[in-house]
Amino acid sequence: MVFKRLLGSIGVGAPTVDTVLEGGAVQPGGPLRGQVQLQGGQADFTIQRITLELVARIGAPGAPGAAGDGKNLTVFDRGVVAENFTLPQGALNSVPFELTLPWQTPITQLYGQPLGVELGVRTELAIAAARDQGDLDMFAVEPLPAQEAVLEALGQEGFGFAAAALVPEALPGTGQQMPFYQEFDLVPPERFTHRVAELEMTFLPNPQGVEVVLEADKRAGTLPPGHPAGMLREVLPHDPAGRDWNAEVIGWIERLLEGREAAVAQFAGGMHPGMQPGMHPGMQPGMQPGMMPGAHPGMGQPGMHPGMHPGMGQPQRRGPGVGTAVAAGAAGLAAGVVGGMMVNQMMDGFSGDEEEAADEGFDDGGDDGGE
């Protein structure tokens, strides 16, 4: 996508700007290349600097507590690509650039399938006392080899993709370097559903390797916030060759669940704050005694079963892609990505929600924070 706009805050006859990115996906820690193309205005202009900002959209537009500038946009890196030069009247000038992405740049696609995470480049041109920002130009980020190996192993073991969200918080005890972290929410296969309803995973790469953070049902309140048994950390090399990743990821999950279950059992009678008599480890606070572990709090309505979410109000309907959203299978987690999106679309239709997306993509036709 190419944006083109008149620098309105500078006035009529000002230069125009096109920012063009090279095609194809990039990787965390890798180069993002392109050109800033300037068209001179009706007079000579002294360009003080051209700045590129890397921007992420955090959460849904208008979501409570979302970080950013009013449109849920957060700048996570920036760089000056040119400064202090004259753009003659009517002249064409192209400024090539190469930005190195931060190692913890979020992943936006897996095997070519979008994950619903939006990243973009925003160009700022400073002329004299005026400054103007362009629209956002989206770019795609694919996983590093170690990240892809872990995700593929999870898919082969039957974990399905539920969501990939950017969380504007700190992840305690980790090597997080960004103002947010990317969380992958995964649906477990049947052999784990009696122990966990959702697995949360975060990658925190750095130049030496990739830190993997695993959490289980962290929003369910099974353990107090920050309890060490609620999190498992592993550090991987960048080269994934020569390792049995399926066995490794299952080993991580087993250790995480065993540690969590042991911590829960330490509470009197196997109970913990938020649980009620008749409940047992593996159940979530808010569930009713007698419900199956792996069910969601607020279930209990007629026709609901484990794997359904509160508020759905009717049994999950089967159809193309639904099964792969629950268990991605040997086709890999990419099948879960596609299936999960199909499920979300189907459920929107079942609930009668006819609302259109309020803000798709980055090109909103307005000024994203320009002065």
mmCIF file of C-alpha atoms in Angstrom:
data_model
loop_
_atom_site.group_PDB
_atom_site.id
_atom_site.type_symbol
_atom_site.label_atom_id
_atom_site.label_comp_id
_atom_site.label_asym_id
_atom_site.label_seq_id
_atom_site.Cartn_x
_atom_site.Cartn_y
_atom_site.Cartn_z
ATOM 1 C CA MET A 1 0.000 0.000 0.000
ATOM 2 C CA VAL A 2 1.268 3.477 -0.834
ATOM 3 C CA PHE A 3 0.044 6.586 0.925
ATOM 4 C CA LYS A 4 0.063 9.982 -0.709
ATOM 5 C CA ARG A 5 -1.025 13.170 0.990
ATOM 6 C CA LEU A 6 -0.607 16.908 0.828
ATOM 7 C CA LEU A 7 1.255 18.224 3.840
ATOM 8 C CA GLY A 8 -1.719 20.246 5.001
ATOM 9 C CA SER A 9 -0.154 21.836 8.063
ATOM 10 C CA ILE A 10 2.581 23.325 5.878
ATOM 11 C CA GLY A 11 0.150 24.924 3.455
ATOM 12 C CA VAL A 12 -0.953 24.922 -0.165
ATOM 13 C CA GLY A 13 1.856 24.202 -2.585
ATOM 14 C CA ALA A 14 3.779 22.041 -0.126
ATOM 15 C CA PRO A 15 5.603 18.849 -1.144
ATOM 16 C CA THR A 16 3.808 15.518 -1.331
ATOM 17 C CA VAL A 17 5.158 12.248 0.024
ATOM 18 C CA ASP A 18 4.891 8.601 -1.029
ATOM 19 C CA THR A 19 6.414 5.895 1.180
ATOM 20 C CA VAL A 20 6.870 2.590 -0.644
ATOM 21 C CA LEU A 21 7.934 -0.575 1.183
ATOM 22 C CA GLU A 22 9.647 -3.509 -0.474
ATOM 23 C CA GLY A 23 7.303 -6.438 -0.963
ATOM 24 C CA GLY A 24 7.263 -9.616 1.088
ATOM 25 C CA ALA A 25 7.241 -10.427 4.774
ATOM 26 C CA VAL A 26 10.145 -9.618 7.072
ATOM 27 C CA GLN A 27 11.315 -11.265 10.299
ATOM 28 C CA PRO A 28 11.909 -9.879 13.788
ATOM 29 C CA GLY A 29 15.417 -8.452 13.995
ATOM 30 C CA GLY A 30 15.609 -8.222 10.200
ATOM 31 C CA PRO A 31 15.681 -5.257 7.805
ATOM 32 C CA LEU A 32 12.617 -3.358 6.605
ATOM 33 C CA ARG A 33 13.488 -1.610 3.348
ATOM 34 C CA GLY A 34 11.784 0.917 1.127
ATOM 35 C CA GLN A 35 11.879 4.428 -0.275
ATOM 36 C CA VAL A 36 10.428 7.775 0.706
ATOM 37 C CA GLN A 37 9.540 9.536 -2.547
ATOM 38 C CA LEU A 38 9.174 13.317 -2.424
ATOM 39 C CA GLN A 39 7.535 15.563 -5.011
ATOM 40 C CA GLY A 40 8.642 19.190 -4.699
ATOM 41 C CA GLY A 41 6.045 21.871 -4.103
ATOM 42 C CA GLN A 42 5.528 25.314 -5.601
ATOM 43 C CA ALA A 43 8.700 26.658 -4.007
ATOM 44 C CA ASP A 44 12.001 25.407 -2.666
ATOM 45 C CA PHE A 45 11.661 23.748 0.742
ATOM 46 C CA THR A 46 14.305 22.930 3.335
ATOM 47 C CA ILE A 47 13.600 19.479 4.731
ATOM 48 C CA GLN A 48 14.777 19.337 8.323
ATOM 49 C CA ARG A 49 14.294 15.599 8.687
ATOM 50 C CA ILE A 50 12.308 12.570 7.564
ATOM 51 C CA THR A 51 11.384 10.252 10.428
ATOM 52 C CA LEU A 52 9.848 6.794 10.129
ATOM 53 C CA GLU A 53 7.852 5.373 13.039
ATOM 54 C CA LEU A 54 6.995 1.699 13.521
ATOM 55 C CA VAL A 55 3.460 1.508 14.863
ATOM 56 C CA ALA A 56 1.251 -1.294 16.213
ATOM 57 C CA ARG A 57 -2.487 -1.281 16.736
ATOM 58 C CA ILE A 58 -3.209 -2.483 20.268
ATOM 59 C CA GLY A 59 -6.512 -4.297 20.714
ATOM 60 C CA ALA A 60 -9.763 -3.370 18.999
ATOM 61 C CA PRO A 61 -10.415 0.289 18.135
ATOM 62 C CA GLY A 62 -11.867 2.041 21.149
ATOM 63 C CA ALA A 63 -11.143 -0.853 23.522
ATOM 64 C CA PRO A 64 -10.969 0.240 27.178
ATOM 65 C CA GLY A 65 -7.436 0.570 28.435
ATOM 66 C CA ALA A 66 -5.843 0.262 24.999
ATOM 67 C CA ALA A 67 -2.580 2.085 24.583
ATOM 68 C CA GLY A 68 -1.835 4.521 21.789
ATOM 69 C CA ASP A 69 -2.952 7.842 20.442
ATOM 70 C CA GLY A 70 -6.738 7.605 20.525
ATOM 71 C CA LYS A 71 -6.872 5.136 17.662
ATOM 72 C CA ASN A 72 -5.110 2.475 19.750
ATOM 73 C CA LEU A 73 -1.796 3.045 17.978
ATOM 74 C CA THR A 74 1.492 2.592 19.821
ATOM 75 C CA VAL A 75 4.875 3.612 18.419
ATOM 76 C CA PHE A 76 7.426 0.906 19.235
ATOM 77 C CA ASP A 77 10.445 2.185 17.283
ATOM 78 C CA ARG A 78 11.509 5.139 15.132
ATOM 79 C CA GLY A 79 14.428 6.276 13.041
ATOM 80 C CA VAL A 80 15.557 9.350 11.093
ATOM 81 C CA VAL A 81 16.286 8.410 7.474
ATOM 82 C CA ALA A 82 17.294 11.842 6.099
ATOM 83 C CA GLU A 83 17.812 15.367 7.394
ATOM 84 C CA ASN A 84 18.843 18.891 6.437
ATOM 85 C CA PHE A 85 18.504 19.011 2.651
ATOM 86 C CA THR A 86 16.771 21.235 0.118
ATOM 87 C CA LEU A 87 13.934 19.968 -2.061
ATOM 88 C CA PRO A 88 13.817 22.256 -5.127
ATOM 89 C CA GLN A 89 10.538 23.462 -6.567
ATOM 90 C CA GLY A 90 8.805 20.651 -8.485
ATOM 91 C CA ALA A 91 11.755 18.274 -8.091
ATOM 92 C CA LEU A 92 11.503 14.529 -7.537
ATOM 93 C CA ASN A 93 13.650 13.021 -4.803
ATOM 94 C CA SER A 94 13.771 9.423 -3.595
ATOM 95 C CA VAL A 95 15.272 8.580 -0.204
ATOM 96 C CA PRO A 96 16.036 4.859 0.259
ATOM 97 C CA PHE A 97 15.940 3.512 3.798
ATOM 98 C CA GLU A 98 16.592 0.385 5.805
ATOM 99 C CA LEU A 99 15.247 0.009 9.329
ATOM 100 C CA THR A 100 16.227 -2.891 11.567
ATOM 101 C CA LEU A 101 13.110 -4.256 13.238
ATOM 102 C CA PRO A 102 13.259 -4.814 17.006
ATOM 103 C CA TRP A 103 13.753 -8.459 17.917
ATOM 104 C CA GLN A 104 10.395 -8.534 19.686
ATOM 105 C CA THR A 105 8.402 -7.168 16.751
ATOM 106 C CA PRO A 106 5.065 -9.057 16.719
ATOM 107 C CA ILE A 107 4.309 -11.751 14.164
ATOM 108 C CA THR A 108 1.490 -10.797 11.788
ATOM 109 C CA GLN A 109 1.225 -13.945 9.673
ATOM 110 C CA LEU A 110 1.866 -17.680 9.871
ATOM 111 C CA TYR A 111 2.325 -19.713 6.688
ATOM 112 C CA GLY A 112 0.895 -16.741 4.808
ATOM 113 C CA GLN A 113 -2.264 -16.622 6.935
ATOM 114 C CA PRO A 114 -2.900 -13.294 8.735
ATOM 115 C CA LEU A 115 -3.153 -13.440 12.520
ATOM 116 C CA GLY A 116 -5.182 -10.254 12.953
ATOM 117 C CA VAL A 117 -2.198 -8.208 14.184
ATOM 118 C CA GLU A 118 -1.630 -4.874 12.422
ATOM 119 C CA LEU A 119 1.762 -3.167 12.077
ATOM 120 C CA GLY A 120 2.623 -0.158 9.964
ATOM 121 C CA VAL A 121 5.172 2.504 9.089
ATOM 122 C CA ARG A 122 4.234 6.150 9.586
ATOM 123 C CA THR A 123 6.298 8.847 7.853
ATOM 124 C CA GLU A 124 6.838 12.260 9.419
ATOM 125 C CA LEU A 125 8.210 15.188 7.426
ATOM 126 C CA ALA A 126 9.554 18.226 9.297
ATOM 127 C CA ILE A 127 9.810 21.484 7.360
ATOM 128 C CA ALA A 128 10.748 24.728 9.152
ATOM 129 C CA ALA A 129 8.374 25.066 12.132
ATOM 130 C CA ALA A 130 5.799 22.691 10.654
ATOM 131 C CA ARG A 131 5.551 18.944 10.989
ATOM 132 C CA ASP A 132 3.144 16.537 9.345
ATOM 133 C CA GLN A 133 2.563 12.797 9.556
ATOM 134 C CA GLY A 134 1.413 10.507 6.784
ATOM 135 C CA ASP A 135 -1.017 7.633 6.891
ATOM 136 C CA LEU A 136 0.212 4.191 7.868
ATOM 137 C CA ASP A 137 1.748 1.751 5.423
ATOM 138 C CA MET A 138 1.215 -1.838 6.582
ATOM 139 C CA PHE A 139 3.927 -4.486 6.572
ATOM 140 C CA ALA A 140 3.927 -8.213 7.325
ATOM 141 C CA VAL A 141 6.150 -10.082 9.788
ATOM 142 C CA GLU A 142 6.688 -13.841 9.653
ATOM 143 C CA PRO A 143 8.096 -15.942 12.512
ATOM 144 C CA LEU A 144 11.739 -16.696 13.140
ATOM 145 C CA PRO A 145 12.737 -20.348 12.512
ATOM 146 C CA ALA A 146 12.563 -21.242 16.227
ATOM 147 C CA GLN A 147 9.162 -19.577 16.593
ATOM 148 C CA GLU A 148 7.843 -21.416 13.551
ATOM 149 C CA ALA A 149 9.191 -24.741 14.854
ATOM 150 C CA VAL A 150 7.339 -24.330 18.164
ATOM 151 C CA LEU A 151 4.093 -23.259 16.499
ATOM 152 C CA GLU A 152 4.268 -26.110 14.000
ATOM 153 C CA ALA A 153 4.876 -28.636 16.782
ATOM 154 C CA LEU A 154 1.876 -27.341 18.719
ATOM 155 C CA GLY A 155 -0.268 -27.663 15.610
ATOM 156 C CA GLN A 156 0.908 -31.209 14.996
ATOM 157 C CA GLU A 157 0.056 -32.067 18.605
ATOM 158 C CA GLY A 158 -3.523 -30.896 18.078
ATOM 159 C CA PHE A 159 -3.509 -27.388 19.546
ATOM 160 C CA GLY A 160 -5.807 -24.981 17.720
ATOM 161 C CA PHE A 161 -5.332 -21.260 17.189
ATOM 162 C CA ALA A 162 -7.746 -18.965 19.037
ATOM 163 C CA ALA A 163 -6.188 -15.480 18.878
ATOM 164 C CA ALA A 164 -2.962 -13.492 18.695
ATOM 165 C CA ALA A 165 -3.305 -10.295 20.724
ATOM 166 C CA LEU A 166 -0.951 -7.446 21.609
ATOM 167 C CA VAL A 167 -1.140 -6.894 25.361
ATOM 168 C CA PRO A 168 -0.080 -3.386 26.553
ATOM 169 C CA GLU A 169 1.339 -4.623 29.853
ATOM 170 C CA ALA A 170 4.576 -5.855 31.383
ATOM 171 C CA LEU A 171 5.226 -9.589 31.640
ATOM 172 C CA PRO A 172 7.032 -9.910 35.000
ATOM 173 C CA GLY A 173 10.258 -11.863 35.262
ATOM 174 C CA THR A 174 10.924 -11.947 31.521
ATOM 175 C CA GLY A 175 13.195 -10.240 29.007
ATOM 176 C CA GLN A 176 10.381 -8.122 27.567
ATOM 177 C CA GLN A 177 11.736 -4.990 25.855
ATOM 178 C CA MET A 178 8.633 -3.528 24.189
ATOM 179 C CA PRO A 179 5.712 -1.530 25.658
ATOM 180 C CA PHE A 180 3.523 -4.558 24.884
ATOM 181 C CA TYR A 181 3.894 -8.270 24.247
ATOM 182 C CA GLN A 182 2.237 -10.614 21.766
ATOM 183 C CA GLU A 183 0.179 -13.412 23.278
ATOM 184 C CA PHE A 184 -0.926 -16.489 21.338
ATOM 185 C CA ASP A 185 -4.075 -18.078 22.767
ATOM 186 C CA LEU A 186 -4.293 -21.783 21.947
ATOM 187 C CA VAL A 187 -7.091 -24.320 22.395
ATOM 188 C CA PRO A 188 -5.823 -27.655 23.770
ATOM 189 C CA PRO A 189 -6.547 -31.032 22.188
ATOM 190 C CA GLU A 190 -8.941 -33.416 23.917
ATOM 191 C CA ARG A 191 -6.276 -35.142 25.994
ATOM 192 C CA PHE A 192 -5.607 -31.867 27.862
ATOM 193 C CA THR A 193 -9.111 -30.410 28.155
ATOM 194 C CA HIS A 194 -9.690 -31.903 31.617
ATOM 195 C CA ARG A 195 -6.654 -29.951 32.864
ATOM 196 C CA VAL A 196 -6.639 -26.661 30.967
ATOM 197 C CA ALA A 197 -9.095 -24.662 28.868
ATOM 198 C CA GLU A 198 -6.604 -22.337 27.178
ATOM 199 C CA LEU A 199 -2.840 -22.124 26.803
ATOM 200 C CA GLU A 200 -1.231 -18.687 26.501
ATOM 201 C CA MET A 201 2.179 -18.415 24.832
ATOM 202 C CA THR A 202 4.521 -15.469 24.272
ATOM 203 C CA PHE A 203 7.780 -15.244 22.302
ATOM 204 C CA LEU A 204 10.443 -12.757 23.437
ATOM 205 C CA PRO A 205 13.345 -13.027 20.964
ATOM 206 C CA ASN A 206 16.723 -11.366 21.444
ATOM 207 C CA PRO A 207 20.034 -11.552 19.547
ATOM 208 C CA GLN A 208 21.071 -14.698 21.445
ATOM 209 C CA GLY A 209 17.876 -16.755 21.160
ATOM 210 C CA VAL A 210 14.142 -16.874 21.798
ATOM 211 C CA GLU A 211 12.539 -16.807 25.238
ATOM 212 C CA VAL A 212 9.238 -18.700 25.322
ATOM 213 C CA VAL A 213 6.722 -17.949 28.081
ATOM 214 C CA LEU A 214 3.860 -20.391 28.675
ATOM 215 C CA GLU A 215 0.842 -19.739 30.891
ATOM 216 C CA ALA A 216 -2.302 -21.795 31.451
ATOM 217 C CA ASP A 217 -5.772 -20.330 32.004
ATOM 218 C CA LYS A 218 -4.209 -17.170 33.411
ATOM 219 C CA ARG A 219 -7.458 -15.206 33.132
ATOM 220 C CA ALA A 220 -9.377 -17.862 35.058
ATOM 221 C CA GLY A 221 -7.898 -16.926 38.434
ATOM 222 C CA THR A 222 -6.838 -20.484 39.237
ATOM 223 C CA LEU A 223 -3.740 -19.045 40.945
ATOM 224 C CA PRO A 224 -3.150 -15.582 42.419
ATOM 225 C CA PRO A 225 -1.685 -13.101 39.882
ATOM 226 C CA GLY A 226 2.084 -13.388 39.642
ATOM 227 C CA HIS A 227 2.280 -16.831 41.261
ATOM 228 C CA PRO A 228 5.471 -18.491 39.953
ATOM 229 C CA ALA A 229 3.679 -21.779 39.285
ATOM 230 C CA GLY A 230 1.449 -20.016 36.777
ATOM 231 C CA MET A 231 4.272 -19.435 34.288
ATOM 232 C CA LEU A 232 6.952 -21.535 32.599
ATOM 233 C CA ARG A 233 9.924 -19.997 30.760
ATOM 234 C CA GLU A 234 12.223 -21.656 28.239
ATOM 235 C CA VAL A 235 15.123 -20.167 26.244
ATOM 236 C CA LEU A 236 15.697 -21.562 22.751
ATOM 237 C CA PRO A 237 18.532 -21.136 20.246
ATOM 238 C CA HIS A 238 17.731 -19.420 16.979
ATOM 239 C CA ASP A 239 18.610 -22.559 15.003
ATOM 240 C CA PRO A 240 15.831 -25.136 15.495
ATOM 241 C CA ALA A 241 17.606 -27.971 13.680
ATOM 242 C CA GLY A 242 18.178 -31.359 15.282
ATOM 243 C CA ARG A 243 15.537 -31.195 18.023
ATOM 244 C CA ASP A 244 12.316 -33.114 18.594
ATOM 245 C CA TRP A 245 10.079 -30.071 18.989
ATOM 246 C CA ASN A 246 6.900 -32.089 19.455
ATOM 247 C CA ALA A 247 8.372 -33.856 22.471
ATOM 248 C CA GLU A 248 9.813 -30.618 23.833
ATOM 249 C CA VAL A 249 6.615 -28.577 23.711
ATOM 250 C CA ILE A 250 4.581 -31.393 25.277
ATOM 251 C CA GLY A 251 7.218 -31.624 28.005
ATOM 252 C CA TRP A 252 6.887 -27.885 28.675
ATOM 253 C CA ILE A 253 3.130 -28.123 28.907
ATOM 254 C CA GLU A 254 3.261 -31.117 31.239
ATOM 255 C CA ARG A 255 5.693 -29.323 33.575
ATOM 256 C CA LEU A 256 3.556 -26.180 33.554
ATOM 257 C CA LEU A 257 0.351 -28.049 34.348
ATOM 258 C CA GLU A 258 1.963 -30.268 36.981
ATOM 259 C CA GLY A 259 3.445 -27.237 38.739
ATOM 260 C CA ARG A 260 0.156 -25.388 38.630
ATOM 261 C CA GLU A 261 -1.794 -28.378 39.930
ATOM 262 C CA ALA A 262 0.685 -28.862 42.782
ATOM 263 C CA ALA A 263 0.400 -25.186 43.741
ATOM 264 C CA VAL A 264 -3.389 -25.333 43.722
ATOM 265 C CA ALA A 265 -3.286 -28.444 45.900
ATOM 266 C CA GLN A 266 -1.304 -26.552 48.530
ATOM 267 C CA PHE A 267 -4.354 -24.493 49.374
ATOM 268 C CA ALA A 268 -6.440 -25.959 52.185
ATOM 269 C CA GLY A 269 -8.464 -28.881 50.937
ATOM 270 C CA GLY A 270 -7.172 -28.370 47.424
ATOM 271 C CA MET A 271 -9.153 -25.105 47.249
ATOM 272 C CA HIS A 272 -7.995 -21.578 46.552
ATOM 273 C CA PRO A 273 -9.510 -18.104 46.673
ATOM 274 C CA GLY A 274 -12.403 -17.925 44.248
ATOM 275 C CA MET A 275 -13.237 -21.636 44.352
ATOM 276 C CA GLN A 276 -16.353 -23.033 45.980
ATOM 277 C CA PRO A 277 -17.074 -26.251 47.872
ATOM 278 C CA GLY A 278 -17.366 -29.154 45.481
ATOM 279 C CA MET A 279 -14.805 -27.719 43.056
ATOM 280 C CA HIS A 280 -11.355 -29.209 42.527
ATOM 281 C CA PRO A 281 -8.025 -28.305 40.898
ATOM 282 C CA GLY A 282 -8.360 -27.804 37.164
ATOM 283 C CA MET A 283 -11.729 -26.053 37.544
ATOM 284 C CA GLN A 284 -11.988 -22.296 37.116
ATOM 285 C CA PRO A 285 -13.403 -19.841 39.654
ATOM 286 C CA GLY A 286 -16.998 -19.018 38.803
ATOM 287 C CA MET A 287 -17.773 -22.565 37.668
ATOM 288 C CA GLN A 288 -20.469 -24.555 39.389
ATOM 289 C CA PRO A 289 -19.703 -27.767 41.305
ATOM 290 C CA GLY A 290 -20.198 -30.762 39.067
ATOM 291 C CA MET A 291 -19.069 -28.972 35.901
ATOM 292 C CA MET A 292 -16.345 -30.637 33.873
ATOM 293 C CA PRO A 293 -12.813 -29.195 34.039
ATOM 294 C CA GLY A 294 -12.021 -27.327 30.839
ATOM 295 C CA ALA A 295 -15.467 -25.748 30.799
ATOM 296 C CA HIS A 296 -15.694 -21.968 30.999
ATOM 297 C CA PRO A 297 -17.135 -20.078 33.977
ATOM 298 C CA GLY A 298 -20.687 -18.988 33.289
ATOM 299 C CA MET A 299 -21.548 -22.166 31.465
ATOM 300 C CA GLY A 300 -24.251 -24.406 32.823
ATOM 301 C CA GLN A 301 -26.868 -23.181 30.381
ATOM 302 C CA PRO A 302 -28.763 -25.977 28.672
ATOM 303 C CA GLY A 303 -26.965 -27.394 25.691
ATOM 304 C CA MET A 304 -23.542 -25.956 26.503
ATOM 305 C CA HIS A 305 -20.464 -28.115 26.921
ATOM 306 C CA PRO A 306 -16.701 -27.784 27.494
ATOM 307 C CA GLY A 307 -15.022 -25.844 24.694
ATOM 308 C CA MET A 308 -17.909 -23.366 24.415
ATOM 309 C CA HIS A 309 -17.578 -19.804 25.625
ATOM 310 C CA PRO A 310 -20.015 -18.026 27.926
ATOM 311 C CA GLY A 311 -22.646 -16.037 26.098
ATOM 312 C CA MET A 312 -22.835 -18.306 23.103
ATOM 313 C CA GLY A 313 -26.157 -19.613 24.353
ATOM 314 C CA GLN A 314 -26.390 -22.616 22.084
ATOM 315 C CA PRO A 315 -24.336 -25.691 21.195
ATOM 316 C CA GLN A 316 -21.364 -25.145 18.935
ATOM 317 C CA ARG A 317 -22.346 -25.827 15.336
ATOM 318 C CA ARG A 318 -20.150 -27.992 13.229
ATOM 319 C CA GLY A 319 -19.123 -27.045 9.749
ATOM 320 C CA PRO A 320 -16.104 -26.585 7.491
ATOM 321 C CA GLY A 321 -13.097 -25.414 9.482
ATOM 322 C CA VAL A 322 -14.681 -25.794 12.922
ATOM 323 C CA GLY A 323 -12.861 -29.006 13.698
ATOM 324 C CA THR A 324 -9.504 -27.576 12.681
ATOM 325 C CA ALA A 325 -10.051 -24.609 14.982
ATOM 326 C CA VAL A 326 -10.386 -26.970 17.934
ATOM 327 C CA ALA A 327 -7.550 -29.290 16.958
ATOM 328 C CA ALA A 328 -5.257 -28.170 14.148
ATOM 329 C CA GLY A 329 -3.820 -31.670 13.658
ATOM 330 C CA ALA A 330 -0.896 -32.704 11.524
ATOM 331 C CA ALA A 331 -1.532 -29.983 8.961
ATOM 332 C CA GLY A 332 0.041 -27.567 11.443
ATOM 333 C CA LEU A 333 -1.150 -24.540 13.341
ATOM 334 C CA ALA A 334 -1.872 -22.702 10.088
ATOM 335 C CA ALA A 335 -4.985 -24.861 9.747
ATOM 336 C CA GLY A 336 -6.023 -23.641 13.163
ATOM 337 C CA VAL A 337 -5.497 -20.049 12.070
ATOM 338 C CA VAL A 338 -7.835 -20.465 9.122
ATOM 339 C CA GLY A 339 -10.315 -22.532 11.105
ATOM 340 C CA GLY A 340 -10.324 -20.123 14.022
ATOM 341 C CA MET A 341 -11.162 -17.234 11.757
ATOM 342 C CA MET A 342 -13.969 -19.234 10.159
ATOM 343 C CA VAL A 343 -15.356 -20.089 13.583
ATOM 344 C CA ASN A 344 -15.303 -16.436 14.625
ATOM 345 C CA GLN A 345 -17.179 -15.451 11.479
ATOM 346 C CA MET A 346 -19.717 -18.244 11.943
ATOM 347 C CA MET A 347 -20.327 -17.369 15.585
ATOM 348 C CA ASP A 348 -20.824 -13.708 14.693
ATOM 349 C CA GLY A 349 -23.582 -14.835 12.351
ATOM 350 C CA PHE A 350 -25.149 -17.168 14.918
ATOM 351 C CA SER A 351 -25.347 -14.420 17.544
ATOM 352 C CA GLY A 352 -27.125 -12.086 15.150
ATOM 353 C CA ASP A 353 -24.415 -9.461 15.343
ATOM 354 C CA GLU A 354 -24.810 -7.377 12.213
ATOM 355 C CA GLU A 355 -22.341 -4.667 13.151
ATOM 356 C CA GLU A 356 -19.753 -3.808 10.546
ATOM 357 C CA ALA A 357 -16.119 -3.445 11.592
ATOM 358 C CA ALA A 358 -15.727 0.148 12.685
ATOM 359 C CA ASP A 359 -12.140 0.527 11.597
ATOM 360 C CA GLU A 360 -10.488 -1.932 9.214
ATOM 361 C CA GLY A 361 -6.851 -1.503 8.312
ATOM 362 C CA PHE A 362 -4.788 1.590 8.883
ATOM 363 C CA ASP A 363 -5.960 3.977 6.172
ATOM 364 C CA ASP A 364 -8.675 5.804 8.062
ATOM 365 C CA GLY A 365 -8.739 8.821 5.824
ATOM 366 C CA GLY A 366 -7.784 11.080 8.707
ATOM 367 C CA ASP A 367 -4.755 12.474 10.418
ATOM 368 C CA ASP A 368 -3.279 9.983 12.890
ATOM 369 C CA GLY A 369 -1.856 12.514 15.281
ATOM 370 C CA GLY A 370 -0.424 15.125 12.923
ATOM 371 C CA GLU A 371 -0.110 18.653 14.157
#
